[in-house]
């Protein structure tokens, strides 16, 4: 078996050596196709993971109210949160305000989320160590701070540490897991998605570093409402929407985000990417495949005498066919491997700057590789079959 | 008149009423007609004849590269006319050595590797194959060029490498199609001496040529004319 494999590889190497130009052309054509396919698989995987993460982060029975434009005269505020909390008996309501704040003594900035003690009940993120903000923190404006897992790891902020946001010292009281971690969390909606590199401080903190809040000191980016009984979800949503249209509570530019809407957004994006990148990938691969096929046809034509010799030495038709099949599969496999590895390297370098989330792993490495080898087998089947059908006497008369 | 000879027990190849025809747009063309032929296991048969007389077709049938349209071909007393392709491949691989006018060497491989290529489809260990290949190269007097690429060898050396490849496995029969066709007179002589030496070692040789000066090397002469075989004089 080992002897046979070595002999086959040597045959393939001989075939490659006598026609480097043709093989190089096939290699490039398949490599380009595999690059496009790898990007597609990585992006679709990333979006899939992103949708799961968003749902996890968002919460299955949670809906959000966000105000896209914060310069509206009537801003979403704690006033609305209190009204909804008082009227929605079957739900828990929390509000968030997010802004970027520089940390003391460094050039780093951090996303600070000001919220209340209800937040953790609504979002139900796991508290990994310490505790989340409580009622006392909020009522007495304690300088307590809860850090996300990603930031805790990145900056080594742990419960008990004293850290500084701009000029203000805070005590880290806990670490929470927003559910992401693997992704560069760029928010499809910056208000509904808080990201995974965040810290929480009690709402109502002195806001002298809150530059964007111009009209209302207790303005919010978003309200999150968790419905206690999943069966009441639609009813609570409708009631909340009605309540927000009452006189004195009307706010312009509100958007209601539910898990369904989030999923639809992601799926629309997935579909668009699948169609565009997928078309490019399929086109490249078919182009590469047909190039390979034409090259294999020429390859067979040029090696008819060699086919005759092999048949004279006892090769069966299958031996001859497998020679060309193996050659094509090894070339496309190598092209696929090179394309996949190169693309992974480039994507890893660009990961932070890539406009959509990416998932790089075994699937994005091996799926394109399998596709490449399959392409080699499919597109070389006809030439290989033709080679196998050449009668040995005819092959030896070729010269 | 048909060609025949030799005793049944020493026979390596026998053709009985063999016809080979090819379909053309103008109807079938009979290249060989009712051929009777027997070859001894230790014979050295030289087949001559004008172009288009059916020599190569006869050689293809003899080397089991082709099958007859009618009649029977026996190899080692076994009827091989109706055998499946895989069985014919098996006989070719184990028992028949072939030498061609154009050598058909793999140009990038060394002379030794070209000879060892004889074992490509046989279940023989690599080291064993190389050892037997070196023995064959030594037998044809080319041990000194064993490691040189085939493409740098002279025509005569290439043909001797091809002969070494054909006999490395010690076949029952060696079939040669115009083996001296591309060689000068001196190289042809060396190559023919190799065939004689192999025949003396007990390998049957069936050689097709245009060159009647080679008849002196054979033990039997057969003329191919208009698709029939006729016993000729030496």
XYZ file of C-alpha atoms in Angstrom:
633
model
C 0.000 0.000 0.000
C 2.756 2.415 1.042
C 4.747 1.454 -2.043
C 1.710 2.066 -4.226
C 1.073 5.488 -2.674
C 4.700 6.544 -3.115
C 4.697 5.326 -6.723
C 1.442 7.191 -7.424
C 2.802 10.404 -5.899
C 5.922 10.055 -7.988
C 3.814 9.621 -11.117
C 1.904 12.781 -10.213
C 5.121 14.678 -9.572
C 6.410 13.585 -13.008
C 3.167 14.807 -14.571
C 3.485 18.168 -12.832
C 7.147 18.539 -13.762
C 6.556 18.216 -17.470
C 3.827 20.880 -17.586
C 4.433 23.483 -14.854
C 2.647 26.258 -16.765
C -0.622 24.403 -17.093
C -0.565 23.167 -13.544
C 0.223 26.687 -12.295
C -2.768 28.087 -14.172
C -5.120 25.490 -12.667
C -3.611 26.101 -9.255
C -4.251 29.838 -9.486
C -7.791 29.498 -10.817
C -8.820 27.095 -8.065
C -6.911 29.106 -5.423
C -8.865 32.275 -6.257
C -12.161 30.397 -6.065
C -11.214 28.869 -2.737
C -10.261 32.304 -1.394
C -13.744 33.587 -2.168
C -15.297 30.455 -0.671
C -13.228 30.760 2.515
C -14.334 34.372 2.959
C -17.930 33.294 2.414
C -17.748 30.460 4.933
C -15.983 32.665 7.508
C -18.485 35.513 7.107
C -21.572 33.303 7.150
C -20.220 31.450 10.172
C -19.473 34.771 11.842
C -22.968 36.057 11.170
C -24.485 32.851 12.462
C -22.466 33.126 15.634
C -23.264 36.817 15.831
C -26.970 36.130 15.649
C -26.690 33.557 18.427
C -24.638 35.937 20.497
C -27.018 38.810 19.950
C -29.952 36.683 20.998
C -28.049 35.443 24.014
C -26.934 38.945 24.877
C -30.358 40.364 24.217
C -32.391 37.686 25.969
C -35.132 35.526 24.520
C -38.077 37.218 26.252
C -36.704 40.710 26.060
C -37.620 43.599 23.826
C -35.930 46.949 23.583
C -37.003 50.493 22.875
C -34.269 52.638 21.399
C -34.098 56.197 20.254
C -31.849 56.463 17.279
C -31.281 60.216 17.334
C -30.229 61.599 20.691
C -30.582 65.215 19.612
C -34.369 64.949 19.640
C -35.950 67.497 21.955
C -37.960 64.787 23.655
C -35.433 62.180 24.684
C -36.034 58.726 26.011
C -35.384 58.963 29.735
C -35.692 57.408 33.178
C -39.120 59.058 33.250
C -40.300 56.553 30.620
C -38.626 53.664 32.421
C -40.476 54.457 35.630
C -43.805 54.810 33.770
C -43.402 51.460 32.005
C -42.266 49.730 35.210
C -45.343 51.015 37.004
C -47.755 49.906 34.290
C -46.301 46.628 33.038
C -46.975 44.358 35.965
C -45.842 41.256 34.072
C -42.440 42.684 33.138
C -39.158 44.037 34.501
C -37.866 47.294 33.010
C -34.384 48.758 32.921
C -32.740 51.637 31.087
C -29.187 52.182 29.845
C -27.096 55.099 28.810
C -23.777 54.406 27.116
C -20.827 56.618 26.305
C -17.102 56.381 25.739
C -14.985 57.651 28.602
C -11.192 57.872 28.823
C -9.534 55.960 31.651
C -7.225 57.831 33.960
C -3.635 58.253 32.953
C -3.865 56.309 29.714
C -4.938 56.954 26.168
C -7.459 54.122 26.425
C -11.190 54.685 26.265
C -13.913 52.455 27.567
C -17.644 52.153 26.894
C -19.384 53.072 30.136
C -22.959 51.916 30.600
C -24.989 53.705 33.254
C -27.855 51.556 34.449
C -29.831 50.400 37.455
C -30.051 47.250 39.551
C -32.829 45.867 37.347
C -30.466 45.486 34.415
C -29.120 42.110 35.453
C -32.655 40.814 36.047
C -33.700 41.873 32.577
C -30.648 40.746 30.615
C -29.844 37.807 32.906
C -26.135 37.773 32.028
C -24.093 35.460 34.238
C -22.166 37.180 37.035
C -18.749 35.492 36.921
C -17.369 36.958 40.142
C -18.413 39.516 42.734
C -21.852 41.025 42.195
C -23.764 43.316 39.896
C -24.810 46.864 40.831
C -27.507 46.856 43.539
C -30.225 49.311 44.682
C -27.900 50.858 47.245
C -25.247 51.583 44.598
C -27.838 53.365 42.495
C -29.632 55.262 45.275
C -26.468 56.486 46.989
C -24.475 56.978 43.777
C -21.741 54.616 44.935
C -18.671 54.614 42.793
C -19.084 50.921 42.105
C -18.150 49.451 38.750
C -18.941 46.128 37.091
C -16.689 45.046 34.259
C -17.384 42.695 31.317
C -15.381 39.477 31.096
C -13.518 40.557 27.964
C -12.410 43.822 29.499
C -11.564 42.163 32.815
C -9.252 39.795 30.948
C -7.809 42.446 28.681
C -7.076 45.024 31.335
C -6.860 42.738 34.381
C -9.620 44.568 36.252
C -10.913 42.337 39.052
C -13.289 42.742 42.003
C -11.675 44.832 44.733
C -9.477 46.829 42.348
C -9.752 50.597 42.234
C -9.784 51.972 38.730
C -10.219 55.432 37.324
C -12.607 56.614 34.683
C -11.396 60.007 33.562
C -10.705 61.636 36.956
C -13.064 59.555 39.054
C -12.002 56.508 41.140
C -14.292 53.468 41.063
C -14.213 50.178 42.912
C -14.665 47.082 40.769
C -17.431 45.019 42.433
C -18.047 42.286 39.847
C -17.441 40.707 36.456
C -20.272 39.786 34.061
C -20.352 37.802 30.840
C -22.318 39.533 28.059
C -22.246 36.285 26.087
C -20.000 37.268 23.191
C -16.318 37.139 23.778
C -15.311 35.410 20.537
C -16.431 38.153 18.273
C -15.434 41.674 17.598
C -18.758 43.010 18.715
C -19.663 45.848 16.471
C -23.256 46.641 16.990
C -25.746 46.345 14.211
C -27.639 48.737 16.411
C -25.404 50.668 18.728
C -28.081 51.196 21.343
C -29.514 47.711 21.572
C -26.172 45.971 21.510
C -23.804 47.030 24.242
C -20.802 45.094 22.996
C -18.517 42.980 25.122
C -15.881 45.544 26.125
C -17.918 47.546 28.614
C -18.180 48.627 32.229
C -21.317 49.354 34.208
C -21.723 52.200 36.708
C -24.837 53.231 38.632
C -27.298 55.471 36.775
C -27.455 59.032 38.063
C -23.706 59.390 38.590
C -22.394 62.954 38.322
C -22.376 63.594 34.625
C -19.681 66.154 34.149
C -17.950 63.689 31.836
C -21.195 63.016 30.041
C -20.716 65.436 27.189
C -23.480 64.243 24.918
C -26.332 64.620 27.402
C -27.460 68.115 26.665
C -31.197 68.237 27.225
C -32.086 65.820 29.994
C -29.698 64.623 32.699
C -31.446 61.254 32.952
C -31.672 60.646 29.194
C -31.303 57.022 28.075
C -30.197 55.263 24.910
C -32.468 52.333 25.376
C -35.020 50.649 27.584
C -34.996 46.878 27.964
C -38.104 45.051 29.064
C -38.156 41.390 30.102
C -41.536 39.692 29.998
C -41.830 37.271 32.902
C -44.284 34.946 31.182
C -43.183 34.170 27.599
C -46.802 33.573 26.604
C -47.575 37.222 27.419
C -44.747 38.567 25.232
C -46.885 39.976 22.393
C -49.480 41.406 24.754
C -46.843 43.159 26.876
C -45.133 44.498 23.750
C -48.406 45.944 22.436
C -49.237 47.486 25.808
C -45.786 49.050 26.087
C -46.180 50.528 22.609
C -49.562 52.000 23.581
C -48.181 53.414 26.835
C -45.391 55.177 24.988
C -47.913 57.040 22.857
C -49.660 58.578 25.884
C -49.642 62.307 26.211
C -46.503 63.420 28.023
C -44.562 60.305 27.068
C -44.413 60.638 23.308
C -40.864 60.418 21.912
C -39.805 60.766 18.279
C -37.628 58.257 16.444
C -38.393 55.260 18.614
C -37.565 51.835 17.374
C -38.909 48.624 18.929
C -36.523 45.754 18.744
C -37.589 42.186 19.459
C -35.620 38.956 19.097
C -37.572 38.315 15.884
C -36.498 41.618 14.407
C -32.889 40.983 15.378
C -32.967 37.580 13.722
C -34.555 39.000 10.593
C -31.842 41.636 10.339
C -29.124 39.058 10.641
C -30.784 36.717 8.186
C -31.230 39.509 5.653
C -27.533 40.278 5.965
C -26.651 36.587 5.670
C -28.775 36.259 2.568
C -27.192 39.293 0.931
C -23.697 38.026 1.656
C -24.558 34.497 0.582
C -25.834 35.798 -2.728
C -22.989 38.184 -3.479
C -19.930 36.384 -2.125
C -21.503 33.010 -2.948
C -22.009 34.006 -6.589
C -18.408 35.160 -6.832
C -17.172 31.946 -5.198
C -19.275 29.696 -7.437
C -18.234 31.645 -10.516
C -14.543 31.423 -9.624
C -14.776 27.739 -8.798
C -16.645 26.850 -11.981
C -14.150 28.930 -13.954
C -11.291 27.188 -12.158
C -12.932 23.818 -12.694
C -13.425 24.310 -16.417
C -9.859 25.612 -16.747
C -8.701 22.496 -14.961
C -10.832 20.330 -17.229
C -9.443 21.841 -20.421
C -5.924 21.514 -19.071
C -6.526 17.895 -18.142
C -7.841 17.204 -21.650
C -4.631 18.665 -23.090
C -2.647 16.740 -20.493
C -4.213 13.441 -21.558
C -3.662 14.263 -25.241
C 0.020 14.989 -24.634
C 0.556 11.819 -22.641
C -1.111 9.273 -24.888
C 2.212 7.495 -25.499
C 2.810 7.288 -21.774
C -0.687 5.855 -21.363
C 0.203 3.257 -24.009
C 3.415 2.373 -22.190
C 1.601 1.989 -18.877
C -1.039 -0.216 -20.472
C 1.696 -2.313 -22.070
C 3.249 -2.737 -18.637
C -0.038 -4.052 -17.292
C -1.885 -0.966 -16.069
C -5.640 -1.412 -16.046
C -7.991 1.295 -17.361
C -8.670 2.241 -13.735
C -4.914 2.612 -13.077
C -4.759 5.100 -15.942
C -7.887 6.990 -14.858
C -6.700 7.173 -11.253
C -3.389 8.676 -12.399
C -5.174 11.715 -13.844
C -7.787 11.876 -11.085
C -5.099 11.831 -8.413
C -3.075 14.462 -10.220
C -6.088 16.785 -10.501
C -7.164 16.206 -6.891
C -3.678 16.835 -5.544
C -3.312 20.037 -7.559
C -6.734 21.354 -6.542
C -6.216 20.169 -2.965
C -2.898 22.017 -2.779
C -4.496 25.094 -4.370
C -7.371 24.850 -1.906
C -5.018 24.492 1.030
C -2.875 27.429 -0.093
C -5.941 29.591 -0.811
C -7.544 28.692 2.511
C -4.433 29.272 4.632
C -3.567 32.517 2.857
C -7.119 33.805 3.244
C -7.158 32.862 6.922
C -3.929 34.749 7.471
C -5.243 37.868 5.756
C -8.609 37.682 7.544
C -6.912 37.252 10.909
C -4.857 40.364 10.238
C -7.936 42.325 9.133
C -10.283 40.851 11.722
C -10.738 44.022 13.751
C -11.304 46.113 10.647
C -13.508 43.717 8.692
C -17.012 45.172 8.214
C -18.796 41.964 9.228
C -18.082 39.433 11.969
C -15.950 36.432 11.031
C -15.756 32.908 12.294
C -12.419 31.313 11.526
C -11.954 27.686 12.461
C -11.948 24.104 11.297
C -15.042 24.546 9.124
C -13.615 27.533 7.248
C -10.346 25.614 6.724
C -11.604 22.167 5.830
C -14.825 22.903 3.945
C -13.033 24.834 1.149
C -10.377 22.120 1.091
C -12.977 19.393 0.636
C -14.703 21.477 -2.050
C -11.368 21.934 -3.855
C -10.617 18.209 -3.884
C -14.181 17.432 -4.966
C -13.821 19.957 -7.807
C -10.624 18.241 -8.886
C -12.407 14.891 -8.970
C -15.513 16.199 -10.747
C -13.787 18.249 -13.413
C -11.081 15.697 -14.163
C -13.480 12.771 -14.299
C -14.280 13.139 -18.003
C -10.631 13.529 -19.157
C -9.550 10.680 -16.871
C -12.359 8.490 -18.181
C -11.338 9.337 -21.751
C -7.721 8.433 -20.944
C -8.826 5.102 -19.524
C -10.805 4.322 -22.663
C -7.869 4.770 -25.041
C -7.043 1.350 -26.443
C -3.420 0.445 -25.640
C -2.708 -0.441 -29.273
C -4.052 2.960 -30.383
C -2.076 4.753 -27.677
C 1.167 3.123 -28.791
C 0.480 4.091 -32.400
C 0.177 7.723 -31.308
C 3.584 8.870 -32.510
C -0.289 -20.920 -46.551
C -0.046 -20.290 -42.833
C 2.889 -20.193 -40.465
C 3.280 -22.865 -37.830
C 5.889 -24.874 -36.027
C 7.243 -26.059 -32.715
C 5.946 -28.658 -30.315
C 2.771 -28.146 -28.274
C 4.531 -28.550 -24.918
C 7.017 -25.742 -25.649
C 4.475 -23.394 -27.153
C 4.140 -19.884 -25.695
C 1.787 -18.339 -28.248
C -0.659 -19.820 -30.666
C -3.216 -18.231 -32.993
C -5.971 -20.256 -34.592
C -8.095 -18.879 -37.455
C -7.480 -15.359 -36.215
C -9.099 -12.486 -38.068
C -8.854 -8.859 -37.100
C -11.050 -6.358 -38.854
C -11.776 -2.691 -38.271
C -15.016 -0.875 -38.993
C -14.726 2.047 -41.391
C -17.361 4.258 -43.055
C -16.895 2.104 -46.163
C -17.472 -1.165 -44.340
C -15.165 -3.500 -42.383
C -11.509 -3.768 -43.364
C -9.908 -7.157 -42.691
C -6.313 -6.463 -41.666
C -5.562 -10.062 -40.662
C -7.376 -13.032 -42.167
C -7.480 -16.610 -40.862
C -4.036 -16.433 -39.324
C -2.520 -19.646 -37.961
C 0.588 -19.142 -35.893
C 2.527 -21.047 -33.255
C 5.566 -19.754 -31.413
C 7.934 -21.862 -29.345
C 8.791 -20.746 -25.867
C 12.451 -20.370 -26.839
C 11.939 -19.213 -30.424
C 13.305 -16.060 -32.050
C 10.760 -15.184 -34.702
C 11.343 -12.265 -37.025
C 8.279 -10.947 -38.836
C 8.822 -8.871 -41.967
C 6.511 -7.484 -44.571
C 5.582 -4.344 -46.454
C 3.812 -1.402 -44.824
C 0.108 -2.007 -44.358
C 0.471 -5.771 -44.479
C -0.794 -6.189 -40.900
C 2.500 -6.656 -39.011
C 1.692 -4.240 -36.177
C -1.842 -5.589 -35.843
C -0.371 -9.085 -35.569
C 2.078 -7.847 -32.929
C -0.712 -6.165 -30.940
C -2.646 -9.432 -30.908
C 0.476 -11.369 -29.945
C 1.216 -9.025 -27.058
C -2.427 -9.104 -25.921
C -2.815 -5.362 -26.453
C -5.675 -6.185 -28.796
C -8.199 -8.985 -29.188
C -9.189 -10.772 -32.404
C -12.462 -10.137 -34.209
C -12.686 -13.878 -34.832
C -10.605 -16.935 -34.004
C -8.629 -17.810 -30.893
C -5.371 -16.680 -29.319
C -3.676 -18.991 -26.811
C -1.008 -17.792 -24.411
C 0.718 -20.613 -22.564
C -2.023 -22.918 -23.866
C -4.723 -20.749 -22.305
C -7.371 -19.234 -24.576
C -7.102 -15.500 -23.964
C -9.370 -14.340 -26.813
C -12.391 -13.762 -24.598
C -10.672 -12.821 -21.376
C -11.754 -9.597 -19.669
C -9.456 -6.596 -19.865
C -8.212 -7.008 -16.279
C -7.047 -10.572 -16.980
C -5.205 -9.463 -20.131
C -3.527 -6.692 -18.113
C -2.458 -9.305 -15.604
C -0.848 -11.510 -18.283
C 0.907 -8.518 -19.895
C 2.189 -7.378 -16.541
C 3.634 -10.753 -15.563
C 4.591 -12.530 -18.766
C 5.106 -10.183 -21.711
C 7.894 -7.679 -22.256
C 7.570 -5.057 -24.968
C 10.100 -2.945 -26.845
C 9.023 -0.106 -29.135
C 10.588 1.795 -31.983
C 10.271 5.074 -30.045
C 11.585 3.649 -26.747
C 8.875 5.349 -24.628
C 11.188 6.172 -21.744
C 10.223 8.655 -19.036
C 12.707 11.437 -19.861
C 13.018 12.957 -16.376
C 13.744 9.665 -14.675
C 17.100 7.946 -14.558
C 17.866 4.869 -16.654
C 17.576 2.768 -13.505
C 14.197 4.241 -12.586
C 12.963 3.679 -16.123
C 13.862 0.009 -15.886
C 12.369 -0.234 -12.403
C 9.174 1.245 -13.881
C 8.594 -2.280 -15.217
C 7.476 -3.142 -11.670
C 5.124 -0.147 -11.333
C 2.019 -2.311 -11.504
C 3.518 -5.394 -9.890
C 3.529 -6.172 -6.211
C 7.288 -5.910 -5.846
C 9.173 -4.134 -3.078
C 10.970 -0.932 -4.175
C 14.405 -2.168 -3.204
C 13.830 -5.501 -4.901
C 12.604 -3.731 -8.036
C 15.716 -1.536 -8.129
C 17.971 -4.556 -7.610
C 16.351 -6.452 -10.484
C 16.427 -3.305 -12.624
C 20.164 -2.935 -12.002
C 20.702 -6.572 -12.981
C 18.810 -5.984 -16.227
C 20.817 -2.839 -16.938
C 24.023 -4.769 -16.314
C 22.871 -7.474 -18.710
C 22.449 -4.924 -21.526
C 25.791 -3.326 -20.638
C 24.456 -0.050 -19.232
C 25.312 -0.284 -15.548
C 27.560 2.780 -15.904
C 24.693 5.064 -17.012
C 22.169 3.765 -14.492
C 21.804 7.067 -12.690
C 21.777 9.319 -15.735
C 18.458 10.837 -16.833
C 17.045 8.967 -19.817
C 16.865 12.144 -21.895
C 20.670 12.479 -22.055
C 21.290 8.945 -23.363
C 22.034 8.132 -27.017
C 19.413 6.410 -29.173
C 21.125 3.033 -28.864
C 21.434 3.395 -25.100
C 17.777 4.418 -24.831
C 16.718 1.312 -26.724
C 18.885 -0.895 -24.531
C 17.307 0.712 -21.454
C 13.915 -0.090 -22.994
C 15.023 -3.701 -23.528
C 16.251 -3.890 -19.933
C 12.847 -2.569 -18.816
C 11.078 -5.221 -20.912
C 13.091 -8.121 -19.500
C 13.663 -6.973 -15.913
C 10.713 -9.120 -14.866
C 11.990 -12.096 -16.920
C 8.959 -12.386 -19.231
C 7.850 -15.532 -21.061
C 7.911 -13.632 -24.327
C 9.599 -10.482 -25.566
C 7.768 -8.569 -28.293
C 9.618 -5.888 -30.245
C 8.158 -3.511 -32.798
C 10.831 -2.089 -35.142
C 13.368 -1.907 -32.284
C 16.161 -0.728 -34.573
C 14.017 1.620 -36.663
C 15.450 4.755 -35.029
C 19.034 3.540 -34.643
C 22.198 3.698 -36.727
C 23.755 0.467 -37.932
C 26.270 0.146 -35.075
C 23.654 0.752 -32.372
C 21.267 -1.643 -34.137
C 23.901 -4.346 -33.984
C 24.397 -3.867 -30.242
C 20.639 -3.940 -29.655
C 20.166 -7.098 -31.728
C 22.992 -8.763 -29.821
C 21.004 -8.074 -26.667
C 17.966 -9.843 -28.156
C 20.101 -12.860 -29.100
C 21.577 -12.974 -25.620
C 18.094 -12.882 -24.054
C 16.803 -15.558 -26.413
C 19.748 -17.756 -25.493
C 18.744 -17.221 -21.879
C 15.393 -18.848 -22.711
C 13.143 -15.885 -23.486
C 11.034 -16.193 -26.637
C 11.472 -13.206 -28.958
C 8.928 -11.988 -31.498
C 10.363 -9.134 -33.523
C 8.742 -7.115 -36.284
C 10.982 -5.185 -38.676
C 11.312 -3.762 -42.168
C 15.028 -4.418 -42.117
C 15.759 -7.771 -43.754
C 19.390 -7.565 -42.640
C 18.201 -8.491 -39.160
C 16.989 -11.916 -40.337
C 20.365 -13.375 -39.499
C 19.675 -12.942 -35.803
C 16.451 -14.975 -35.784
C 15.767 -18.706 -35.718
C 12.638 -18.361 -37.836
C 11.313 -15.924 -40.416
C 7.643 -15.169 -40.994
C 6.406 -12.885 -43.766
C 3.239 -10.888 -43.332
C 1.519 -10.201 -46.646
C -2.014 -9.022 -47.326
C -3.152 -9.962 -43.835
C -1.759 -13.491 -43.924
C 1.367 -15.041 -42.450
C 3.717 -17.039 -44.652
C 6.748 -18.999 -43.513
C 9.852 -17.345 -44.939
C 13.424 -18.427 -45.463
C 16.354 -17.324 -43.312
